[in-house]
Amino acid sequence: MLNIVLFGPPGSGKGTQAENIIRKYNLKHLSTGDLLRAEIAGKTELGMRAKSIMDKGALVPDEIVIGMIEKRINAEKDPKGFIFDGFPRTVAQAESLDKMLSEKKTSITLIISLDVKRQELINRLLKRGKEQGRSDDNLETIENRIKVYENQTTPVMNYYDGQGKARYIDGMGTIEEIFKRIEKVIR
Ligand code: ADP
């Protein structure tokens, strides 16, 4: 199996590039942000709990997102591989993911980190906020999400660096240029 983690700060283009990767490599896309927004849209209890946390730009508790991912992994029959987008965001999540995959006799192949300048992140997210109305794409929440990323999420990269699986990509440029860089790393 080919199991890829797409990593990077909010606005770095993980969702966009995940779409390109699944198209080319036929992988299953697992985005915890999308799964949480589906819970919110469905007005479930979990969704209601998550919404207030997400609107502040904080992290939803590990056990919630780990449970969601586990359910999705176990639901797949004979997958070619997974692309994880927005997960893991803490070292505890990364450790759980390793355990889940080893129970399936597989593991993370590669983690790709998209590197984008802070001002560009803010510009992209403000633009998305205007176009798509995502309630966490306002300046105050964006700044908190970036802070949470720097404090709580970047240690995940060190975790995979320790396993020799981390790759860093320049995430500035056009969508096509960045996808070419990603393909090269996967090859
Ligand atoms: P972005 O990467 O642009 O912040 P996401 O859709 O990945 O967008 O995440 C939106 C929000 O959902 C996060 O700010 C966080 O509150 C919550 N979230 C998503 N994935 C996780 C996760 N793995 N752990 C904890 N919270 C998460």
mmCIF file of C-alpha atoms and ligand atoms in Angstrom:
data_model
loop_
_atom_site.group_PDB
_atom_site.id
_atom_site.type_symbol
_atom_site.label_atom_id
_atom_site.label_comp_id
_atom_site.label_asym_id
_atom_site.label_seq_id
_atom_site.Cartn_x
_atom_site.Cartn_y
_atom_site.Cartn_z
ATOM 1 C CA MET A 1 0.000 0.000 0.000
ATOM 2 C CA LEU A 2 0.959 3.599 -0.561
ATOM 3 C CA ASN A 3 0.056 5.609 2.543
ATOM 4 C CA ILE A 4 0.854 9.304 2.409
ATOM 5 C CA VAL A 5 0.416 12.006 5.019
ATOM 6 C CA LEU A 6 0.010 15.492 3.559
ATOM 7 C CA PHE A 7 1.298 17.934 6.106
ATOM 8 C CA GLY A 8 1.486 21.703 6.427
ATOM 9 C CA PRO A 9 -0.108 24.740 8.023
ATOM 10 C CA PRO A 10 -3.705 25.800 7.356
ATOM 11 C CA GLY A 11 -3.905 27.221 3.852
ATOM 12 C CA SER A 12 -0.843 25.341 2.586
ATOM 13 C CA GLY A 13 -2.913 23.506 -0.056
ATOM 14 C CA LYS A 14 -3.260 20.046 1.478
ATOM 15 C CA GLY A 15 -6.860 19.558 0.323
ATOM 16 C CA THR A 16 -6.139 20.795 -3.216
ATOM 17 C CA GLN A 17 -3.081 18.597 -3.660
ATOM 18 C CA ALA A 18 -4.799 15.611 -2.027
ATOM 19 C CA GLU A 19 -7.364 15.758 -4.852
ATOM 20 C CA ASN A 20 -4.559 15.650 -7.433
ATOM 21 C CA ILE A 21 -2.832 12.751 -5.686
ATOM 22 C CA ILE A 22 -5.927 10.549 -5.346
ATOM 23 C CA ARG A 23 -6.723 11.079 -9.018
ATOM 24 C CA LYS A 24 -3.291 9.941 -10.122
ATOM 25 C CA TYR A 25 -2.579 7.181 -7.595
ATOM 26 C CA ASN A 26 -6.091 5.946 -6.842
ATOM 27 C CA LEU A 27 -5.814 6.377 -3.093
ATOM 28 C CA LYS A 28 -8.554 6.928 -0.550
ATOM 29 C CA HIS A 29 -8.705 10.519 0.770
ATOM 30 C CA LEU A 30 -9.176 10.883 4.534
ATOM 31 C CA SER A 31 -9.519 14.494 5.694
ATOM 32 C CA THR A 32 -10.433 14.980 9.349
ATOM 33 C CA GLY A 33 -11.497 18.576 8.587
ATOM 34 C CA ASP A 34 -13.962 17.305 5.928
ATOM 35 C CA LEU A 35 -15.200 14.525 8.225
ATOM 36 C CA LEU A 36 -15.772 17.043 11.032
ATOM 37 C CA ARG A 37 -17.574 19.487 8.703
ATOM 38 C CA ALA A 38 -19.834 16.614 7.574
ATOM 39 C CA GLU A 39 -20.708 15.978 11.238
ATOM 40 C CA ILE A 40 -21.505 19.687 11.659
ATOM 41 C CA ALA A 41 -23.671 19.720 8.519
ATOM 42 C CA GLY A 42 -25.500 16.646 9.828
ATOM 43 C CA LYS A 43 -26.056 18.426 13.159
ATOM 44 C CA THR A 44 -24.798 15.421 15.116
ATOM 45 C CA GLU A 45 -23.795 15.669 18.762
ATOM 46 C CA LEU A 46 -20.149 15.224 17.789
ATOM 47 C CA GLY A 47 -20.525 17.946 15.172
ATOM 48 C CA MET A 48 -22.006 20.409 17.639
ATOM 49 C CA ARG A 49 -19.166 19.737 20.060
ATOM 50 C CA ALA A 50 -16.559 20.144 17.317
ATOM 51 C CA LYS A 51 -17.987 23.350 15.819
ATOM 52 C CA SER A 52 -17.295 25.615 18.779
ATOM 53 C CA ILE A 53 -13.728 24.282 19.001
ATOM 54 C CA MET A 54 -13.087 24.695 15.269
ATOM 55 C CA ASP A 55 -14.499 28.222 15.246
ATOM 56 C CA LYS A 56 -11.852 29.166 17.808
ATOM 57 C CA GLY A 57 -9.130 27.527 15.738
ATOM 58 C CA ALA A 58 -8.258 25.039 18.476
ATOM 59 C CA LEU A 59 -7.799 21.283 18.045
ATOM 60 C CA VAL A 60 -10.659 18.852 18.459
ATOM 61 C CA PRO A 61 -9.751 16.226 21.135
ATOM 62 C CA ASP A 62 -7.488 13.410 19.924
ATOM 63 C CA GLU A 63 -9.924 10.605 20.810
ATOM 64 C CA ILE A 64 -12.611 12.100 18.548
ATOM 65 C CA VAL A 65 -10.476 12.420 15.424
ATOM 66 C CA ILE A 66 -8.680 9.122 16.052
ATOM 67 C CA GLY A 67 -12.058 7.362 16.342
ATOM 68 C CA MET A 68 -13.272 8.917 13.078
ATOM 69 C CA ILE A 69 -10.147 7.857 11.193
ATOM 70 C CA GLU A 70 -10.178 4.340 12.635
ATOM 71 C CA LYS A 71 -13.767 3.848 11.492
ATOM 72 C CA ARG A 72 -12.877 4.934 7.938
ATOM 73 C CA ILE A 73 -9.763 2.791 7.704
ATOM 74 C CA ASN A 74 -11.639 -0.280 8.884
ATOM 75 C CA ALA A 75 -14.501 0.356 6.448
ATOM 76 C CA GLU A 76 -12.218 0.014 3.396
ATOM 77 C CA LYS A 77 -11.948 -3.387 1.752
ATOM 78 C CA ASP A 78 -8.601 -3.945 0.073
ATOM 79 C CA PRO A 79 -7.566 -0.283 -0.429
ATOM 80 C CA LYS A 80 -4.574 0.686 -2.584
ATOM 81 C CA GLY A 81 -3.614 3.170 0.084
ATOM 82 C CA PHE A 82 -4.659 6.262 1.966
ATOM 83 C CA ILE A 83 -3.879 9.920 1.797
ATOM 84 C CA PHE A 84 -4.213 11.559 5.189
ATOM 85 C CA ASP A 85 -5.004 15.271 5.064
ATOM 86 C CA GLY A 86 -5.123 17.301 8.281
ATOM 87 C CA PHE A 87 -4.317 14.196 10.313
ATOM 88 C CA PRO A 88 -2.229 13.469 12.370
ATOM 89 C CA ARG A 89 -2.028 16.896 13.999
ATOM 90 C CA THR A 90 -0.503 15.785 17.316
ATOM 91 C CA VAL A 91 2.155 13.220 18.191
ATOM 92 C CA ALA A 92 -0.514 11.191 20.062
ATOM 93 C CA GLN A 93 -2.528 11.045 16.820
ATOM 94 C CA ALA A 94 0.574 9.963 14.881
ATOM 95 C CA GLU A 95 1.279 7.171 17.367
ATOM 96 C CA SER A 96 -2.328 5.955 17.141
ATOM 97 C CA LEU A 97 -2.184 6.020 13.352
ATOM 98 C CA ASP A 98 0.980 3.894 13.340
ATOM 99 C CA LYS A 99 -0.762 1.387 15.572
ATOM 100 C CA MET A 100 -3.927 1.254 13.437
ATOM 101 C CA LEU A 101 -1.918 0.723 10.265
ATOM 102 C CA SER A 102 0.320 -1.937 11.779
ATOM 103 C CA GLU A 103 -2.821 -3.862 12.764
ATOM 104 C CA LYS A 104 -3.644 -3.807 9.037
ATOM 105 C CA LYS A 105 -0.094 -5.016 8.299
ATOM 106 C CA THR A 106 0.817 -1.733 6.623
ATOM 107 C CA SER A 107 2.452 1.584 7.544
ATOM 108 C CA ILE A 108 2.996 5.203 6.520
ATOM 109 C CA THR A 109 5.143 5.335 3.383
ATOM 110 C CA LEU A 110 5.886 9.027 3.330
ATOM 111 C CA ILE A 111 4.952 12.350 4.909
ATOM 112 C CA ILE A 112 5.053 15.403 2.650
ATOM 113 C CA SER A 113 5.220 18.841 4.244
ATOM 114 C CA LEU A 114 4.123 21.853 2.188
ATOM 115 C CA ASP A 115 6.099 24.934 3.071
ATOM 116 C CA VAL A 116 4.262 28.263 2.540
ATOM 117 C CA LYS A 117 5.061 31.776 3.807
ATOM 118 C CA ARG A 118 2.855 33.050 6.621
ATOM 119 C CA GLN A 119 1.459 36.060 4.714
ATOM 120 C CA GLU A 120 0.546 33.858 1.757
ATOM 121 C CA LEU A 121 -1.324 31.468 4.106
ATOM 122 C CA ILE A 122 -3.328 34.343 5.529
ATOM 123 C CA ASN A 123 -4.126 35.723 2.051
ATOM 124 C CA ARG A 124 -5.292 32.330 0.749
ATOM 125 C CA LEU A 125 -7.498 31.650 3.776
ATOM 126 C CA LEU A 126 -9.088 35.120 3.752
ATOM 127 C CA LYS A 127 -9.863 34.627 0.062
ATOM 128 C CA ARG A 128 -11.414 31.209 0.776
ATOM 129 C CA GLY A 129 -13.428 32.748 3.618
ATOM 130 C CA LYS A 130 -14.908 35.250 1.183
ATOM 131 C CA GLU A 131 -15.587 32.663 -1.532
ATOM 132 C CA GLN A 132 -16.773 29.684 0.511
ATOM 133 C CA GLY A 133 -17.869 31.221 3.786
ATOM 134 C CA ARG A 134 -16.005 28.769 6.018
ATOM 135 C CA SER A 135 -16.625 30.113 9.519
ATOM 136 C CA ASP A 136 -13.012 29.502 10.636
ATOM 137 C CA ASP A 137 -11.558 31.530 7.735
ATOM 138 C CA ASN A 138 -11.588 34.924 9.500
ATOM 139 C CA LEU A 139 -8.430 36.774 10.543
ATOM 140 C CA GLU A 140 -8.663 36.106 14.285
ATOM 141 C CA THR A 141 -9.279 32.357 13.892
ATOM 142 C CA ILE A 142 -6.695 32.059 11.115
ATOM 143 C CA GLU A 143 -3.986 33.571 13.331
ATOM 144 C CA ASN A 144 -4.887 31.161 16.119
ATOM 145 C CA ARG A 145 -4.868 28.165 13.744
ATOM 146 C CA ILE A 146 -1.363 29.093 12.605
ATOM 147 C CA LYS A 147 -0.234 29.420 16.231
ATOM 148 C CA VAL A 148 -1.761 26.037 17.119
ATOM 149 C CA TYR A 149 -0.012 24.533 14.086
ATOM 150 C CA GLU A 150 3.363 25.912 15.168
ATOM 151 C CA ASN A 151 2.979 24.817 18.799
ATOM 152 C CA GLN A 152 1.093 21.528 18.670
ATOM 153 C CA THR A 153 1.394 20.170 15.144
ATOM 154 C CA THR A 154 4.977 20.755 13.981
ATOM 155 C CA PRO A 155 6.313 18.113 16.446
ATOM 156 C CA VAL A 156 4.541 15.540 14.232
ATOM 157 C CA MET A 157 7.127 16.262 11.527
ATOM 158 C CA ASN A 158 9.970 15.482 13.933
ATOM 159 C CA TYR A 159 8.219 12.234 14.819
ATOM 160 C CA TYR A 160 8.283 11.095 11.163
ATOM 161 C CA ASP A 161 11.734 12.593 10.606
ATOM 162 C CA GLY A 162 12.897 10.143 13.271
ATOM 163 C CA GLN A 163 11.508 7.351 11.084
ATOM 164 C CA GLY A 164 13.244 8.770 7.992
ATOM 165 C CA LYS A 165 9.886 9.386 6.262
ATOM 166 C CA ALA A 166 9.658 13.186 6.178
ATOM 167 C CA ARG A 167 10.016 15.171 2.940
ATOM 168 C CA TYR A 168 9.758 18.958 2.580
ATOM 169 C CA ILE A 169 8.311 20.649 -0.491
ATOM 170 C CA ASP A 170 8.120 24.293 -1.525
ATOM 171 C CA GLY A 171 4.375 25.023 -1.432
ATOM 172 C CA MET A 172 4.654 28.425 -3.149
ATOM 173 C CA GLY A 173 3.749 28.594 -6.862
ATOM 174 C CA THR A 174 0.932 27.340 -9.052
ATOM 175 C CA ILE A 175 -1.116 24.237 -8.167
ATOM 176 C CA GLU A 176 0.455 22.416 -11.143
ATOM 177 C CA GLU A 177 4.023 23.357 -10.194
ATOM 178 C CA ILE A 178 3.516 22.136 -6.657
ATOM 179 C CA PHE A 179 1.892 18.894 -7.808
ATOM 180 C CA LYS A 180 4.942 18.214 -10.045
ATOM 181 C CA ARG A 181 7.176 18.533 -6.969
ATOM 182 C CA ILE A 182 4.936 16.116 -5.075
ATOM 183 C CA GLU A 183 4.954 13.549 -7.894
ATOM 184 C CA LYS A 184 8.733 13.677 -7.968
ATOM 185 C CA VAL A 185 8.977 12.944 -4.256
ATOM 186 C CA ILE A 186 6.466 10.061 -4.514
ATOM 187 C CA ARG A 187 8.381 8.570 -7.479
HETATM 188 P P1 ADP B 1 -6.941 23.726 7.874
HETATM 189 O O1 ADP B 1 -5.845 22.752 7.648
HETATM 190 O O2 ADP B 1 -7.043 24.740 6.780
HETATM 191 O O3 ADP B 1 -6.964 24.336 9.243
HETATM 192 P P2 ADP B 1 -8.889 21.580 8.256
HETATM 193 O O4 ADP B 1 -10.157 21.400 7.515
HETATM 194 O O5 ADP B 1 -7.855 20.527 8.133
HETATM 195 O O6 ADP B 1 -8.344 22.988 7.766
HETATM 196 O O7 ADP B 1 -9.201 21.756 9.821
HETATM 197 C C1 ADP B 1 -10.167 22.658 10.309
HETATM 198 C C2 ADP B 1 -10.302 22.513 11.822
HETATM 199 O O8 ADP B 1 -10.778 21.192 12.144
HETATM 200 C C3 ADP B 1 -9.023 22.657 12.648
HETATM 201 O O9 ADP B 1 -8.723 24.000 12.927
HETATM 202 C C4 ADP B 1 -9.365 21.845 13.903
HETATM 203 O O10 ADP B 1 -10.203 22.579 14.778
HETATM 204 C C5 ADP B 1 -10.207 20.704 13.350
HETATM 205 N N1 ADP B 1 -9.372 19.514 13.022
HETATM 206 C C6 ADP B 1 -9.165 18.997 11.782
HETATM 207 N N2 ADP B 1 -8.357 17.920 11.840
HETATM 208 C C7 ADP B 1 -8.026 17.758 13.145
HETATM 209 C C8 ADP B 1 -7.196 16.852 13.853
HETATM 210 N N3 ADP B 1 -6.529 15.872 13.227
HETATM 211 N N4 ADP B 1 -7.077 16.997 15.203
HETATM 212 C C9 ADP B 1 -7.737 17.961 15.855
HETATM 213 N N5 ADP B 1 -8.527 18.855 15.253
HETATM 214 C C10 ADP B 1 -8.677 18.778 13.915
#
